Amino acid sequence: MVKFDILILNGPNLGHLGKRQPEVYGCQTMDDMPDMLRQIMGTKADSVTLSHFQSNSEGGLIDRLEKARKDGVDGVVFNAGAYTHTSLALADCLAWIGIPCIEVHISNVWARTDQPLRQQSLIGEQCIGVIAGFGILSYALAVQVLHERLVN
Ligand code: DQA
């Protein structure tokens, strides 16, 4: 069976999911993700190998993306947190490493109209798509879509 290596990359302030503003980001954690993936993908979930990395620093995220390229990772599911809205450096990194990436958000950033900056993404242009607003399920949906892209 062909297996795809998918990196789940989480940016700043995403290391305490479940505790951080549950009214915005929910009560679930990344530990709940594999079960959700199994529910939506069934046995196809066996054909992805997931790794997960979280960093609060922009440089740490770039280093991890460069390592993913070196390691031949097949796809990235990326929640860059607030760096989504500000980081040209992360956009530059995604532009050259050439790994298919899906931008993910737990909250529906477009519905957070009181904070218009959240509707801007600097990394989105370098991604094949965006999934936002489904809590931790956003990550599982992104893995599923990435898997479909990699298979076809
Ligand atoms: C977030 C949305 C960002 O605006 C915010 O800075 C985050 C989390 C989300 O997953 O909803 O840290 O990326």
Tab-separated table of C-alpha atoms and ligand atoms in Angstrom:
chain	number	residue	atom	x	y	z
A	1	MET	CA	0.000	0.000	0.000
A	2	VAL	CA	1.281	3.472	-0.931
A	3	LYS	CA	1.650	5.607	2.172
A	4	PHE	CA	1.712	9.389	2.207
A	5	ASP	CA	3.624	11.374	4.798
A	6	ILE	CA	1.584	14.338	5.928
A	7	LEU	CA	2.868	16.967	8.334
A	8	ILE	CA	0.378	18.762	10.560
A	9	LEU	CA	1.996	22.054	11.420
A	10	ASN	CA	0.638	24.330	14.116
A	11	GLY	CA	1.818	27.858	14.725
A	12	PRO	CA	1.769	30.190	17.719
A	13	ASN	CA	-0.683	29.734	20.586
A	14	LEU	CA	-1.924	26.427	19.216
A	15	GLY	CA	-0.053	24.351	21.780
A	16	HIS	CA	-2.812	24.609	24.384
A	17	LEU	CA	-5.909	23.715	22.419
A	18	GLY	CA	-8.767	22.739	24.689
A	19	LYS	CA	-7.640	25.338	27.234
A	20	ARG	CA	-7.201	28.377	25.017
A	21	GLN	CA	-10.415	30.419	24.685
A	22	PRO	CA	-12.692	27.357	24.364
A	23	GLU	CA	-15.552	29.646	23.364
A	24	VAL	CA	-13.579	30.388	20.163
A	25	TYR	CA	-11.401	27.304	19.646
A	26	GLY	CA	-13.495	24.593	21.309
A	27	CYS	CA	-12.627	21.995	23.942
A	28	GLN	CA	-10.989	19.406	21.732
A	29	THR	CA	-7.269	18.875	21.273
A	30	MET	CA	-5.056	17.495	18.525
A	31	ASP	CA	-5.322	14.123	20.295
A	32	ASP	CA	-8.950	13.970	19.090
A	33	MET	CA	-7.907	14.324	15.459
A	34	PRO	CA	-6.878	10.747	14.557
A	35	ASP	CA	-10.300	9.375	15.583
A	36	MET	CA	-12.050	12.019	13.482
A	37	LEU	CA	-9.821	11.129	10.565
A	38	ARG	CA	-10.726	7.459	10.930
A	39	GLN	CA	-14.426	8.385	11.007
A	40	ILE	CA	-14.323	10.373	7.784
A	41	MET	CA	-11.694	8.385	5.855
A	42	GLY	CA	-12.346	4.860	7.103
A	43	THR	CA	-9.588	2.440	6.130
A	44	LYS	CA	-8.096	5.015	3.742
A	45	ALA	CA	-6.704	6.599	6.918
A	46	ASP	CA	-4.217	3.715	6.984
A	47	SER	CA	-2.542	5.149	3.917
A	48	VAL	CA	-1.426	8.332	5.637
A	49	THR	CA	1.382	8.664	8.129
A	50	LEU	CA	0.874	11.775	10.217
A	51	SER	CA	3.476	13.771	12.065
A	52	HIS	CA	2.671	16.806	14.160
A	53	PHE	CA	4.785	19.800	15.076
A	54	GLN	CA	3.915	23.001	16.908
A	55	SER	CA	6.044	26.088	17.340
A	56	ASN	CA	5.393	29.534	18.689
A	57	SER	CA	8.178	30.971	16.571
A	58	GLU	CA	8.176	31.888	12.891
A	59	GLY	CA	11.738	30.601	12.478
A	60	GLY	CA	10.817	27.284	14.106
A	61	LEU	CA	8.004	26.818	11.586
A	62	ILE	CA	10.260	27.677	8.635
A	63	ASP	CA	12.941	25.269	9.893
A	64	ARG	CA	10.320	22.519	10.161
A	65	LEU	CA	9.009	23.201	6.640
A	66	GLU	CA	12.563	23.065	5.251
A	67	LYS	CA	13.086	19.764	7.072
A	68	ALA	CA	9.823	18.467	5.562
A	69	ARG	CA	11.194	19.225	2.098
A	70	LYS	CA	14.472	17.466	2.911
A	71	ASP	CA	12.589	14.437	4.267
A	72	GLY	CA	10.341	14.233	1.197
A	73	VAL	CA	7.097	14.881	3.074
A	74	ASP	CA	4.140	14.589	0.670
A	75	GLY	CA	1.813	17.229	2.066
A	76	VAL	CA	1.375	19.812	4.798
A	77	VAL	CA	-1.731	20.801	6.752
A	78	PHE	CA	-0.834	24.192	8.147
A	79	ASN	CA	-2.510	26.291	10.815
A	80	ALA	CA	-0.107	29.209	11.037
A	81	GLY	CA	-2.222	30.909	13.731
A	82	ALA	CA	-1.724	34.672	13.750
A	83	TYR	CA	1.285	34.328	11.400
A	84	THR	CA	-1.276	33.518	8.709
A	85	HIS	CA	-2.158	37.178	8.642
A	86	THR	CA	1.321	38.678	8.916
A	87	SER	CA	4.101	36.396	7.763
A	88	LEU	CA	5.624	37.028	4.366
A	89	ALA	CA	8.498	34.830	5.535
A	90	LEU	CA	6.224	31.787	5.839
A	91	ALA	CA	4.628	32.568	2.467
A	92	ASP	CA	8.124	32.775	0.930
A	93	CYS	CA	9.008	29.416	2.447
A	94	LEU	CA	5.863	27.701	1.107
A	95	ALA	CA	6.539	29.263	-2.302
A	96	TRP	CA	9.855	27.483	-2.771
A	97	ILE	CA	9.613	24.189	-0.911
A	98	GLY	CA	7.038	22.871	-3.382
A	99	ILE	CA	5.028	20.717	-0.972
A	100	PRO	CA	1.231	20.802	-1.436
A	101	CYS	CA	-0.181	22.657	1.550
A	102	ILE	CA	-3.674	23.273	2.898
A	103	GLU	CA	-4.276	26.277	5.131
A	104	VAL	CA	-6.405	25.384	8.123
A	105	HIS	CA	-8.195	27.334	10.837
A	106	ILE	CA	-10.168	26.059	13.779
A	107	SER	CA	-12.400	29.126	13.879
A	108	ASN	CA	-14.194	30.659	10.922
A	109	VAL	CA	-11.845	33.578	10.455
A	110	TRP	CA	-14.207	35.231	7.947
A	111	ALA	CA	-16.978	35.351	10.535
A	112	ARG	CA	-14.748	37.216	12.982
A	113	THR	CA	-15.708	40.506	11.406
A	114	ASP	CA	-14.836	42.499	14.523
A	115	GLN	CA	-11.183	41.723	13.669
A	116	PRO	CA	-10.819	42.398	9.921
A	117	LEU	CA	-7.105	41.453	9.870
A	118	ARG	CA	-8.158	37.838	10.407
A	119	GLN	CA	-9.765	37.850	6.972
A	120	GLN	CA	-6.372	38.439	5.381
A	121	SER	CA	-4.022	35.542	4.680
A	122	LEU	CA	-0.500	36.016	3.377
A	123	ILE	CA	0.073	32.264	3.107
A	124	GLY	CA	-3.203	31.386	1.316
A	125	GLU	CA	-1.818	32.197	-2.116
A	126	GLN	CA	0.809	29.488	-1.657
A	127	CYS	CA	-1.738	26.855	-0.575
A	128	ILE	CA	-3.980	24.627	-2.662
A	129	GLY	CA	-6.979	25.557	-0.511
A	130	VAL	CA	-8.300	26.690	2.834
A	131	ILE	CA	-10.505	24.915	5.397
A	132	ALA	CA	-11.785	26.965	8.308
A	133	GLY	CA	-14.448	26.925	10.958
A	134	PHE	CA	-14.871	23.254	11.810
A	135	GLY	CA	-12.800	23.055	14.967
A	136	ILE	CA	-10.325	20.179	15.098
A	137	LEU	CA	-12.310	18.533	12.295
A	138	SER	CA	-10.788	21.184	9.974
A	139	TYR	CA	-7.459	19.330	10.225
A	140	ALA	CA	-9.015	15.940	9.492
A	141	LEU	CA	-10.906	17.342	6.485
A	142	ALA	CA	-7.671	18.869	5.202
A	143	VAL	CA	-5.844	15.526	5.510
A	144	GLN	CA	-8.682	13.843	3.616
A	145	VAL	CA	-8.567	16.387	0.787
A	146	LEU	CA	-4.772	16.269	0.623
A	147	HIS	CA	-4.905	12.494	0.428
A	148	GLU	CA	-7.372	12.697	-2.484
A	149	ARG	CA	-5.054	15.135	-4.277
A	150	LEU	CA	-2.009	12.935	-3.715
A	151	VAL	CA	-3.745	9.772	-4.916
A	152	ASN	CA	-5.142	11.368	-8.109
B	1	DQA	C1	-6.574	30.551	14.022
B	1	DQA	C2	-7.149	31.905	13.631
B	1	DQA	C3	-6.091	32.977	13.759
B	1	DQA	O1	-6.647	34.237	13.418
B	1	DQA	C4	-5.591	33.043	15.185
B	1	DQA	O2	-4.564	33.997	15.309
B	1	DQA	C5	-5.164	31.731	15.730
B	1	DQA	C6	-5.968	30.555	15.406
B	1	DQA	C7	-7.646	29.436	13.989
B	1	DQA	O3	-7.259	28.274	13.960
B	1	DQA	O4	-8.840	29.723	14.036
B	1	DQA	O5	-4.225	31.630	16.492
B	1	DQA	O6	-5.576	30.194	13.059
